[in-house]
Coordinates of C-alpha atoms and ligand atoms in Angstrom, one line a residue:
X420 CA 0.7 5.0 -15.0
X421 CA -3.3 5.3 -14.8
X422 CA -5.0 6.3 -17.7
X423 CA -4.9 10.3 -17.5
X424 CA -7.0 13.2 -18.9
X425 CA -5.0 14.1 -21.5
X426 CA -6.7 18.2 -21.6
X427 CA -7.6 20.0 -17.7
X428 CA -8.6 22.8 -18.8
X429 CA -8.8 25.0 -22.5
X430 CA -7.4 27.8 -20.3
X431 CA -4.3 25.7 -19.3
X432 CA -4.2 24.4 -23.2
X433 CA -3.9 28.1 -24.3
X434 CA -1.4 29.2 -21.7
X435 CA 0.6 26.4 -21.0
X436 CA 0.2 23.9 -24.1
X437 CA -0.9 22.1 -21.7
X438 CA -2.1 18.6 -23.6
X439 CA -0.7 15.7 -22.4
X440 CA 0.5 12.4 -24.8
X441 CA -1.7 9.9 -25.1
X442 CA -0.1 6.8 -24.0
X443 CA 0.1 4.9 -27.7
X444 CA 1.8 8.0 -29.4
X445 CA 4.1 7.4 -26.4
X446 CA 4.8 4.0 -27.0
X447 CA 5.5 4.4 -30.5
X448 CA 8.2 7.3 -30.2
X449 CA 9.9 5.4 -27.3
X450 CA 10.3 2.2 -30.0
X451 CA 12.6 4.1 -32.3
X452 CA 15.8 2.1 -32.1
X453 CA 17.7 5.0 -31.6
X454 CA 15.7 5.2 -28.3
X455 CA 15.9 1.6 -27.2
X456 CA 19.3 1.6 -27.4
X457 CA 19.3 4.6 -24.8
X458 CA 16.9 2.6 -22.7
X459 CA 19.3 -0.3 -23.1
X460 CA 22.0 1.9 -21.8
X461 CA 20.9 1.8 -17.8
X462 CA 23.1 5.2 -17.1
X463 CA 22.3 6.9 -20.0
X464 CA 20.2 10.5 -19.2
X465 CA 16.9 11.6 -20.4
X466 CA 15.5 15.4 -19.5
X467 CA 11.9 16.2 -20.3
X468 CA 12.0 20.2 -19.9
X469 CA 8.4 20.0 -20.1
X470 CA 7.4 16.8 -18.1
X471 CA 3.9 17.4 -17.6
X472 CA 2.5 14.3 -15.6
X473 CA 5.4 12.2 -16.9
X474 CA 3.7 10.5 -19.9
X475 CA 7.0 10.0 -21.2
X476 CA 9.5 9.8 -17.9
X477 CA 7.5 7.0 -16.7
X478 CA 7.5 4.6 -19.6
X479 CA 10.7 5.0 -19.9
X480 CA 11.3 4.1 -16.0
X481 CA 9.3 1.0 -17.0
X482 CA 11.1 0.3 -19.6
X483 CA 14.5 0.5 -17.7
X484 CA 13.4 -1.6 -14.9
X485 CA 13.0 -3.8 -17.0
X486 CA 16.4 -4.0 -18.3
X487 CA 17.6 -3.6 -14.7
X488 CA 15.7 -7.2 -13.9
X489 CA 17.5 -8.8 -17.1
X490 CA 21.2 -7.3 -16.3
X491 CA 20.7 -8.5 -12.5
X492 CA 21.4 -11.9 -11.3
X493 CA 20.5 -11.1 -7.2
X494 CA 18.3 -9.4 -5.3
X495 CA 21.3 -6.6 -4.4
X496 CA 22.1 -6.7 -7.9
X497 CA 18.5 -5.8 -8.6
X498 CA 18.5 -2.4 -6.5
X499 CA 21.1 -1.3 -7.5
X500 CA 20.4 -1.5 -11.3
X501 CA 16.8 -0.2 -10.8
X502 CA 18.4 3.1 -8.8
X503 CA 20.9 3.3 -11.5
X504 CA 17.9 3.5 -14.2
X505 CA 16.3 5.5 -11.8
X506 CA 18.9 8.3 -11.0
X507 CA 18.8 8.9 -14.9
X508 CA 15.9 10.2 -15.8
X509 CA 15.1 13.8 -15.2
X510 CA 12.2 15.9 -15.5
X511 CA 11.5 19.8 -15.5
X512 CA 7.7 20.8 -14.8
X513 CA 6.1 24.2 -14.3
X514 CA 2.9 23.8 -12.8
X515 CA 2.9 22.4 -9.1
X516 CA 0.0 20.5 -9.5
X517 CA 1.7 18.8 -12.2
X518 CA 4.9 18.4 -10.1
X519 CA 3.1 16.4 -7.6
X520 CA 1.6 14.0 -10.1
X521 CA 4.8 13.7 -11.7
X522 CA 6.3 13.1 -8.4
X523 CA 3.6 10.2 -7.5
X524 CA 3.8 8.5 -11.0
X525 CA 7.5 7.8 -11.0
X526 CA 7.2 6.7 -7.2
X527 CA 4.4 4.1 -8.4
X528 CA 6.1 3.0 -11.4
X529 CA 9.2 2.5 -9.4
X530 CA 7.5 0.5 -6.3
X531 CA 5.4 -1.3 -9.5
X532 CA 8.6 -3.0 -11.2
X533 CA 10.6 -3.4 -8.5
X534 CA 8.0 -5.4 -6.7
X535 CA 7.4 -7.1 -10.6
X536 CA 10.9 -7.6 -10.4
X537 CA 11.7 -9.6 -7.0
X538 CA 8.3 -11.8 -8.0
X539 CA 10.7 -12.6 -11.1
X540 CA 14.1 -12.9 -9.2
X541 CA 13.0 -15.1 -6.4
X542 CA 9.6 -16.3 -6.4
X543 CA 9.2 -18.5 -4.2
X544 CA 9.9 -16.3 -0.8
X545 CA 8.0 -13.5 0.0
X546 CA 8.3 -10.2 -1.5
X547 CA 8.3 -8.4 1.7
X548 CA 10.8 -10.2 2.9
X549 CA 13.3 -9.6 -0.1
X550 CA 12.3 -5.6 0.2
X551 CA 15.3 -3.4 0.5
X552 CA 13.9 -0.5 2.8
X553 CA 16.6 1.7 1.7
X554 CA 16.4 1.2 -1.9
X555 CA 12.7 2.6 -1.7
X556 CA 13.8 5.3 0.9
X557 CA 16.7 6.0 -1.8
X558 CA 14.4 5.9 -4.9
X559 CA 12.1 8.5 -3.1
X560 CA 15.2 11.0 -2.9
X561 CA 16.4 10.2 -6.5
X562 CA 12.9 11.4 -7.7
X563 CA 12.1 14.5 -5.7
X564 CA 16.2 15.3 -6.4
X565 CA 15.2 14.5 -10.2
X566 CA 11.6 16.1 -10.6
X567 CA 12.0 19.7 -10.4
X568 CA 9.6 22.4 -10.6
X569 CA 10.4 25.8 -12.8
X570 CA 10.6 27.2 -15.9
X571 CA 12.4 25.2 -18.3
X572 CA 13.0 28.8 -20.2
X573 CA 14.2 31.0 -17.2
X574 CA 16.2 28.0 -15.4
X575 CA 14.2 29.3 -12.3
X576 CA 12.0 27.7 -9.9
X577 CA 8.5 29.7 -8.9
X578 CA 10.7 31.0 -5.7
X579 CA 12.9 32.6 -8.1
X580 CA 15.9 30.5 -7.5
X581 CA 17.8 28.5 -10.0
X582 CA 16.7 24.7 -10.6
X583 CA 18.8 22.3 -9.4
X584 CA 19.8 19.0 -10.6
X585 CA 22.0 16.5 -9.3
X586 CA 24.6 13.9 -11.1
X587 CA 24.4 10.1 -9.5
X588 CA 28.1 9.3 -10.6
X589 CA 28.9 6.4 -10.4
X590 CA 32.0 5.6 -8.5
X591 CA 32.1 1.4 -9.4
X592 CA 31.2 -1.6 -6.7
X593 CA 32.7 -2.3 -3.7
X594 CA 31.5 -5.8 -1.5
X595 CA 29.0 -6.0 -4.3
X596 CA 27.4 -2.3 -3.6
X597 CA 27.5 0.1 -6.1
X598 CA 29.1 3.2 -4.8
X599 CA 27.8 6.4 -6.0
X600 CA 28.8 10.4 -5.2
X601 CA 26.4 13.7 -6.1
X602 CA 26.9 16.6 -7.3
X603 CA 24.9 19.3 -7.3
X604 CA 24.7 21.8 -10.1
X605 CA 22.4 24.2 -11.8
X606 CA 20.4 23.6 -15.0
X607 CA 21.9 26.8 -16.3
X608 CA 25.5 25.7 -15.9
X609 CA 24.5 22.0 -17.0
X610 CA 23.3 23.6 -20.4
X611 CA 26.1 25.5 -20.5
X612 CA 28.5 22.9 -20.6
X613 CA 26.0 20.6 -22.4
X614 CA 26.1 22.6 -25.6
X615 CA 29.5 21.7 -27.1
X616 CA 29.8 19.3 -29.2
X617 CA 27.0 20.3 -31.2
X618 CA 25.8 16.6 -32.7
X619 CA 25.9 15.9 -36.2
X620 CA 22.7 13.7 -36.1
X621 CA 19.7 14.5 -34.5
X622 CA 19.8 10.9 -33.2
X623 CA 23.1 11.3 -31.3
X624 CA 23.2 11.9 -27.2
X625 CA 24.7 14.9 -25.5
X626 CA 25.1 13.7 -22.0
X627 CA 23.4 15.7 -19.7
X628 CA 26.2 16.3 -17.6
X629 CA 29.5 17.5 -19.3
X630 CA 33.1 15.8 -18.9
X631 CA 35.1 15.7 -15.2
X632 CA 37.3 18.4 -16.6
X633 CA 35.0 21.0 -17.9
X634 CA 32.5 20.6 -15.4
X635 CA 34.5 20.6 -12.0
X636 CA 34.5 24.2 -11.5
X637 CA 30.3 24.4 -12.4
X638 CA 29.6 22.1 -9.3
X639 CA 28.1 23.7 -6.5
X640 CA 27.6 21.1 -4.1
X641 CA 29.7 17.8 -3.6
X642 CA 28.2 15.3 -1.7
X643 CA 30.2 12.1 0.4
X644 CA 30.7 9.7 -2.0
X645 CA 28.0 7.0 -0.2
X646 CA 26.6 3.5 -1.5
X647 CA 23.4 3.7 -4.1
X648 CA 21.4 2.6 -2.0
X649 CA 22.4 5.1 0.9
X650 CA 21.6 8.0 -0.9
X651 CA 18.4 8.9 0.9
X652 CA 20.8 9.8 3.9
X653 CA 22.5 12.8 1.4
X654 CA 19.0 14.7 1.6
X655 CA 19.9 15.7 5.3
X656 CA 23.5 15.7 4.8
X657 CA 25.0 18.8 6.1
X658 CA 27.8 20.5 4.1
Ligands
SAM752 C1 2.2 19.6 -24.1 S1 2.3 19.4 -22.4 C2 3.3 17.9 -22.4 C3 3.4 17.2 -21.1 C4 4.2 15.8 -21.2 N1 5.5 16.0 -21.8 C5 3.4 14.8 -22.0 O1 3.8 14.5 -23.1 O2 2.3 14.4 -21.6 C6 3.5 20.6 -21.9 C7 3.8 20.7 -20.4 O3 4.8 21.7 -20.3 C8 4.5 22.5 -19.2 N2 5.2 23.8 -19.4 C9 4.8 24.8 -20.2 N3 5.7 25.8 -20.3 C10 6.8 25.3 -19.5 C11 8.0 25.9 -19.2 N4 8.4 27.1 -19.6 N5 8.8 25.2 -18.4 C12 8.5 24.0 -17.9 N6 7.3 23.4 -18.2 C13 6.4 24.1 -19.0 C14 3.0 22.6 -19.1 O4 2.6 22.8 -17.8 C15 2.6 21.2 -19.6 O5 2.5 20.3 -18.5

């Protein structure tokens, strides 16, 4: 990501806390082992209720694509692992203006590495001609599904309706795709369900979304199960 003001205005400091991180304190709290090892972990969520510009969401994207390139030993491999470090990371945002930043940061990050990445794979054709279009129409989907705008406090976007996220479970590889289905839920039923267990160390991971059998009844939308790299077609899907 650019180099960003880390203060717009003092009025947006005093009402919002507004300051974003600077990108070294970033860097630093994102080397704690505890954290790497989450990185490591390509499926493993992250929520920032409080996203602002994504300071933190997209380092971490960075960070993931980078172990998506390691873990992958094709170019088909390659988009699937980046969408599956993709489809993790989640952010919550109040201010629009913020939203859309946040919005165009992860989409650059992603288009960055992935790019990066099929240099590294197979260097010597050319990268637009190892592009998957539908992993970059898919990754545009995962993002605007991921990057919502609300209160983090309420649950409730600025129209006054609950904030939506969806799960990107992962249903295992068939012919080599990863298959993936979403479900649809809202934040106030995913904290709900998120709560218990309580973890004993501050270090350990409450997954984001709660086990099949708790959570079933919370879902309100369930999507076709689809390939990864299909699921820009769910955004028009008709249930
Ligand atoms: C201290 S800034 C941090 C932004 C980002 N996490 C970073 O480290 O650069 C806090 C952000 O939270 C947003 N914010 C404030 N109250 C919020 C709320 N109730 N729900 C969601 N976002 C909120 C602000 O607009 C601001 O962008």
């Amino acid at each position: 990501m650019s180099e960003m003001k880390l203060i717009k205005s003092s009025e947006r400091v005093r009402t919002l806390g507004e300051v974003f991180t600077p990108r070294r304190i970033v860097e630093l709290m994102l080397d704690q082992p505890e954290i790497t090892a989450k990185i490591n972990d390509l499926s493993a969520t992250f929520l920032e209720p409080s996203a602002g510009e994504g300071a933190f969401l997209v380092e971490i994207l960075r960070r993931k694509m980078d172990v998506a390139l390691h873990r992958s030993h094709s170019v088909q491999e390659y988009g699937d692992n980046a969408l599956i470090a993709l489809s993790s990371l989640y952010g919550i945002e109040f201010m629009e203006d913020n939203v859309e930043m946040l919005v165009m940061n992860m989409n650059e990050q992603f288009l960055r590495s992935y790019y990066q990445g099929l240099h590294q794979l197979q260097s010597e054709e050319e990268v637009s001609h190892l592009t998957d279009e539908n992993v970059l129409k898919s990754a545009k989907t995962l993002i605007q599904a991921n990057m919502a705008q609300g209160n983090a406090l309420t649950q409730l976007n600025s129209d006054g309706k609950p904030i939506m996220f969806s799960e990107w479970k992962l249903l295992g590889k068939q012919h080599g795709y990863q298959y993936v289905q979403r479900l649809e839920y809202t934040f106030t039923a995913i904290i709900e369900h998120a709560q218990e267990p309580v973890p004993e160390t501050p270090y350990e991971e409450v997954s984001l979304f709660a086990p099949p059998a708790e959570k079933k009844s919370s879902v309100t939308r369930e999507y076709t199960p689809c390939r990864l790299v299909d699921v820009y077609k769910t955004q028009s899907q008709n249930l």
